[in-house]
Coordinates of C-alpha atoms in Angstrom, one line a residue:
X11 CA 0.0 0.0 0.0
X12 CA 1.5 3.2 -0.7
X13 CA 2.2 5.9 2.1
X14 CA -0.7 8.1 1.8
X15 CA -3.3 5.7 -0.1
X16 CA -6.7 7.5 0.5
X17 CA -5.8 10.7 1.8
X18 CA -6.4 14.0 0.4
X19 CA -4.1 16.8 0.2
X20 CA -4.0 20.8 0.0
X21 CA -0.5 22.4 -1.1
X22 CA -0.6 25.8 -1.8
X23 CA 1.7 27.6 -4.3
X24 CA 2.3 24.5 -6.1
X25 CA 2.1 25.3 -9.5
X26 CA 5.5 25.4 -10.1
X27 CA 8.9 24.7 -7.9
X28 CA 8.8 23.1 -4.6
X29 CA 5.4 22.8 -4.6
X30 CA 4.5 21.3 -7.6
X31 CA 6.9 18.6 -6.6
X32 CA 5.4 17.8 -3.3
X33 CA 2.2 17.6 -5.4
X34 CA 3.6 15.1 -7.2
X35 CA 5.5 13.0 -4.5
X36 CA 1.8 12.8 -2.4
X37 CA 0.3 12.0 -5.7
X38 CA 2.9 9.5 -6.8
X39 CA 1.8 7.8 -2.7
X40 CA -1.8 7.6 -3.6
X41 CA -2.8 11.0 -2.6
X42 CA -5.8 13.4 -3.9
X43 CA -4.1 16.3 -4.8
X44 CA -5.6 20.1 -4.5
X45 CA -3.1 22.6 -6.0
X46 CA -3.6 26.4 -5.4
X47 CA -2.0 29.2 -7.0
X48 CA -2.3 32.4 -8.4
X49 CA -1.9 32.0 -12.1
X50 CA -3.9 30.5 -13.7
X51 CA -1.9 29.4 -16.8
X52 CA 0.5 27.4 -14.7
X53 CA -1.9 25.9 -12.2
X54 CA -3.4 24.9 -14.9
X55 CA -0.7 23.5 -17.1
X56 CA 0.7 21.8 -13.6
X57 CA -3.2 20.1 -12.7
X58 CA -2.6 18.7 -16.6
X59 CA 0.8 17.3 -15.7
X60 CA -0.4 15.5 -13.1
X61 CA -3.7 13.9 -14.6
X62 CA -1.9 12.9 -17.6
X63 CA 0.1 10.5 -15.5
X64 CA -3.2 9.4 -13.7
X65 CA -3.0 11.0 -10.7
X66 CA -6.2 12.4 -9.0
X67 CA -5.6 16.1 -9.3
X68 CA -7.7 19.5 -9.3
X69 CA -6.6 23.1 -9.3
X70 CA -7.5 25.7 -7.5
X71 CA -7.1 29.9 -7.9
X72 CA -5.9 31.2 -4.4
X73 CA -4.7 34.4 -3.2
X74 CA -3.6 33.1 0.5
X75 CA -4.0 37.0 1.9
X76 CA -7.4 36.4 0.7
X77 CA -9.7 34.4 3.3
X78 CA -12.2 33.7 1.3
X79 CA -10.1 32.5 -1.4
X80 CA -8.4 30.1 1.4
X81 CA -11.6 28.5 2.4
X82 CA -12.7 27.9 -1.2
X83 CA -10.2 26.3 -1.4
X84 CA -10.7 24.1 1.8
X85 CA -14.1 23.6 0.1
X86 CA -12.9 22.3 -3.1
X87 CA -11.3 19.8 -2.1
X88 CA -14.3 17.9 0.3
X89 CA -16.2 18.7 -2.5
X90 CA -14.4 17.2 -5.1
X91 CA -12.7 14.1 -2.9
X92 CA -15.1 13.9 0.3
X93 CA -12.3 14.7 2.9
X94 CA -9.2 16.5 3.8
X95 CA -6.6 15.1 5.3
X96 CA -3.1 17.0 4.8
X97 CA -2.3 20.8 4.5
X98 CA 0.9 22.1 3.5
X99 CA 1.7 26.2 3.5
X100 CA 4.0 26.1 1.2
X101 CA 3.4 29.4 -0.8
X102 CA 5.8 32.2 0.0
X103 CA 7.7 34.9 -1.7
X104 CA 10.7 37.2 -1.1
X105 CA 11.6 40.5 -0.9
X106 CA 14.4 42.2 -3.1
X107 CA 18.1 41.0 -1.3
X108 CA 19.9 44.7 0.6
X109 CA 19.2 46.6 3.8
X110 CA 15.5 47.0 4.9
X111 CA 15.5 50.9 4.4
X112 CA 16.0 50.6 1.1
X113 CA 13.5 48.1 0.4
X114 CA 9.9 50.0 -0.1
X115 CA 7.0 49.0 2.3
X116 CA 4.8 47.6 -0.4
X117 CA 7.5 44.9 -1.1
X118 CA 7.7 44.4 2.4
X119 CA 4.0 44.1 2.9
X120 CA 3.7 41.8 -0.2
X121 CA 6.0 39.5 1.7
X122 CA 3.8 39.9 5.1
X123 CA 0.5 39.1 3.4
X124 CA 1.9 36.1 1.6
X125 CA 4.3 34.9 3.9
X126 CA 2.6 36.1 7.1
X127 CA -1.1 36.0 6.3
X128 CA -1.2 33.6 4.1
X129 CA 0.3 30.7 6.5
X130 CA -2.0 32.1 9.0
X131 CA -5.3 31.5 6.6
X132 CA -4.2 28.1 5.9
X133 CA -3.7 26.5 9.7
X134 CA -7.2 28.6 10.4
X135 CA -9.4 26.8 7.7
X136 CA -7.1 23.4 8.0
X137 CA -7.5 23.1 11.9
X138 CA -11.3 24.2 11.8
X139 CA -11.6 21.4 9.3
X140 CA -9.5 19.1 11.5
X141 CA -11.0 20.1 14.7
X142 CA -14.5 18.9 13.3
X143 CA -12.8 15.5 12.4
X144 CA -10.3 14.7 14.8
X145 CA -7.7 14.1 12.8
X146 CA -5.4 16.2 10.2
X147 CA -1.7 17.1 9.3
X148 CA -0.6 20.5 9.2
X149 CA 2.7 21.1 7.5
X150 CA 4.3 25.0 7.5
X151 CA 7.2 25.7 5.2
X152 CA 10.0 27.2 6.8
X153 CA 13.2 28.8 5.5
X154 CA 16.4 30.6 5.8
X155 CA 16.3 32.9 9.1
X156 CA 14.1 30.9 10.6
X157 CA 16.3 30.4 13.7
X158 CA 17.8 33.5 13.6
X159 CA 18.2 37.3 12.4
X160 CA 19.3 37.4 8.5
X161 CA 20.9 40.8 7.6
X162 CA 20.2 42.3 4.1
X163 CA 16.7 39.6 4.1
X164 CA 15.3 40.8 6.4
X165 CA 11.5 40.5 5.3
X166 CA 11.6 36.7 4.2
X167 CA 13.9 35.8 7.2
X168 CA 11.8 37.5 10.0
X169 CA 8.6 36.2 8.3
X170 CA 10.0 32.0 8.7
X171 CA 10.8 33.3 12.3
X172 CA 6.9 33.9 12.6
X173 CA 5.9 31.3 10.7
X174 CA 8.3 29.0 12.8
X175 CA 7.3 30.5 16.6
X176 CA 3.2 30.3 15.1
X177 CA 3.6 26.8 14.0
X178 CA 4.9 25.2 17.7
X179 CA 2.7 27.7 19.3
X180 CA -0.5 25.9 17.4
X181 CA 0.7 22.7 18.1
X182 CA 1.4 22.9 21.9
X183 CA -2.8 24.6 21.9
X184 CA -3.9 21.4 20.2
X185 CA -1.8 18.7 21.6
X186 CA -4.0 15.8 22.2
X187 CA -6.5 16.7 19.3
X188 CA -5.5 13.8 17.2
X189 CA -4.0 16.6 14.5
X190 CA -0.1 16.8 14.0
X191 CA 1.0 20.4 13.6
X192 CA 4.5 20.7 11.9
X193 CA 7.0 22.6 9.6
X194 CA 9.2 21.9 7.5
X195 CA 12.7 23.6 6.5
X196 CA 13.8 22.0 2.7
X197 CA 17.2 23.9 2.8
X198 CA 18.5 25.1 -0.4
X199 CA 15.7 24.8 -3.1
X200 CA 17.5 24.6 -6.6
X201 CA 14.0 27.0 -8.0
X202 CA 13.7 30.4 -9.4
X203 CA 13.3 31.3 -5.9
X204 CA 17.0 30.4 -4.9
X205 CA 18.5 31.2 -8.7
X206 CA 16.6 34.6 -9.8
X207 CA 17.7 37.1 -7.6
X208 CA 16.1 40.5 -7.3
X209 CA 18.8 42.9 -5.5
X210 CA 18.9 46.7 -4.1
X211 CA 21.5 48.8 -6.3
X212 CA 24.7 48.5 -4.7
X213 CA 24.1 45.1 -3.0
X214 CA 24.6 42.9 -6.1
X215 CA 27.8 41.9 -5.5
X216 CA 27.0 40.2 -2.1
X217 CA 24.6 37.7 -3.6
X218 CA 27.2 36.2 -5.6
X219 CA 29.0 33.8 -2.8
X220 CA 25.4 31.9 -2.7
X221 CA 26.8 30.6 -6.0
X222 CA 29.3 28.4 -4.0
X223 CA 26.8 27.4 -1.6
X224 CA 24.4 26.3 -3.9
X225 CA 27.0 24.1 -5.0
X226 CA 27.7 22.4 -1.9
X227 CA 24.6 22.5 -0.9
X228 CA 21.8 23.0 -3.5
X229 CA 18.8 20.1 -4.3
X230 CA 16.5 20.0 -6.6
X231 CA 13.0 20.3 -5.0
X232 CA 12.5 16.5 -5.9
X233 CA 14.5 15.4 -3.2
X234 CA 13.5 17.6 -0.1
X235 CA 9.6 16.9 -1.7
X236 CA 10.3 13.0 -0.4
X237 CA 10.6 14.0 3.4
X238 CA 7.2 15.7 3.0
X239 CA 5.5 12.8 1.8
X240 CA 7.2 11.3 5.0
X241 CA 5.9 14.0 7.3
X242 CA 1.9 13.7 5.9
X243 CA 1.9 10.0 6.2
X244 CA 1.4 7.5 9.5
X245 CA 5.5 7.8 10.4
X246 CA 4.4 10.9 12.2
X247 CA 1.5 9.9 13.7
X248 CA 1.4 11.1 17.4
X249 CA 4.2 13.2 17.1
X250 CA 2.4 16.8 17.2
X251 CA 5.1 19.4 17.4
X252 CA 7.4 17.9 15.0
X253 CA 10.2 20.4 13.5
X254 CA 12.2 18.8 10.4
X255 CA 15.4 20.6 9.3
X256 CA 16.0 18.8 5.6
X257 CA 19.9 20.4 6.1
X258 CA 21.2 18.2 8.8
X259 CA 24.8 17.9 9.9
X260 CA 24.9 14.9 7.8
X261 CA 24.0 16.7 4.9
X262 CA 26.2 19.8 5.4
X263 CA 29.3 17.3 5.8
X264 CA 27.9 15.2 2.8
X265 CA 27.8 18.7 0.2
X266 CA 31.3 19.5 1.5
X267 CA 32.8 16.2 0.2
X268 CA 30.6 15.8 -3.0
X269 CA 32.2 19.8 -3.7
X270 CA 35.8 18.6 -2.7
X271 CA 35.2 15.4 -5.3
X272 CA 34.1 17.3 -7.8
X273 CA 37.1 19.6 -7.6
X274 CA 39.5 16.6 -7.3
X275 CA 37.7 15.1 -10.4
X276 CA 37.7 18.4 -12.2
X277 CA 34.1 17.4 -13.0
X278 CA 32.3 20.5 -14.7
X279 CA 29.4 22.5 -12.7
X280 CA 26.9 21.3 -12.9
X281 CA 24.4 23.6 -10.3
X282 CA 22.9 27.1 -12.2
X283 CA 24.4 29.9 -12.0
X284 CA 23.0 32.7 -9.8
X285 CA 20.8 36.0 -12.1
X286 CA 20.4 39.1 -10.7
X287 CA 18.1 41.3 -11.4
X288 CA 18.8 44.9 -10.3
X289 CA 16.1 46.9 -8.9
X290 CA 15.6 50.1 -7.1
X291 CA 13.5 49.4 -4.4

């Protein structure tokens, strides 16, 4: 039987990237899948991927800062499938890379509402749903700064510090409930997100070392997808609380020596290289 035969799942901002492939890994285990985004073209084009391989798949157009929009959402999918079982916040966006002054509020704001907001609509219309059945997972994406201050990202950063504190928070008020409230940091995403960099005038220049640290320790979204799939099924039953950091020691040791090979073997690069896009605000 596969991991999550049965089940039915919400991931939002999975039309393309990370998303889409957590979309895919639940589907690929048996899952219903529910995918929300924005745009329609690519939620579309991404809810056709997926049936075309057979997979049980319907899209959804979602503004997370949008209530209403969330709960639609939460309403497709018992519509469409009966039940809801798993709900991963996974859409989030960053501001431009350079020092928060220079960075103008409506940037920073369209980081809060996605970011902020957005993870708060989802574990509000997951858990009511949950609540009323006793059972659920929650999942919340975390990120870089999540465990501490990141200068020069400063909106992104503090906002997987909130999202971080407001997922153990939930999960300690609902212990006992039968629902497993968790998050999840995948590390270095090899997606537009990591490799299409919008950066302040005068602060290019410091986003080029993430070049090297892709390398060492870049995946592509595949990979850290698998330990979701791991998260929503039965392995974490009764283990409410639950924090997974997909860049473990073992993995930080692990990049280092597939770099140092690589060098040794003179084998070419094979990671993308880093574009910046220069902006004023």
């Amino acid at each position: 039987m596969k991991l999550l035969e049965g089940k039915t799942a919400v991931i939002t901002g999975s039309s393309r990237g990370l998303g889409f492939a957590i979309a895919k890994a639940f589907a690929e285990q048996g899952a219903s899948i529910v995918l929300a985004a924005r745009t329609a073209d690519t939620l579309n084009s991404a809810v056709a991927e997926l049936k075309n391989q057979g997979y049980q798949a319907e899209g959804f157009i979602c503004d997370t800062a949008r209530i209403e929009d969330v709960e639609g959402l939460a309403q497709r999918a018992v519509s469409t499938f009966g039940h809801l079982d798993i709900w991963v916040n996974n859409a989030g966006i960053g501001a431009p890379y350079g020092s928060t002054m220079s960075i103008s509020p409506e940037r920073i704001k369209k980081v809060v509402d996605t970011n902020i907001i957005g993870v708060y609509h989802g574990s509000y219309v997951a858990m009511r749903q949950f609540l009323a059945q006793g059972s659920g997972k929650l999942i919340n994406l975390l990120g870089r700064g999540d465990s501490g201050p990141m200068p020069y990202q400063n909106a992104y950063a503090s906002s997987k510090a909130w999202v971080k504190n407001f997922t153990q928070a939930l999960a300690r008020e609902y212990a006992g409930t039968g629902i497993e409230v968790m998050a999840f940091n995948p590390g270095l995403v090899i997606t537009e997100m990591l490799t299409q960099v919008d950066a302040i005038v005068g602060f290019e220049k410091k986003v080029l070392p993430l070049n090297t640290v892709i390398r060492f320790w870049g995946n592509l979204p595949e990979v850290p997808a698998r330990k979701v799939v791991w998260m929503a099924s039965s392995a974490t039953d009764r283990r409410n609380g639950l924090i997974v950091n997909f860049l473990s020691f073992g993995r930080l040791i692990a990049g280092v020596g597939k770099e140092l090979w690589r060098w040794i073997t003179h084998a070419p690069i094979s990671t993308p290289i880093i574009k910046v896009r220069i902006t004023k605000s």
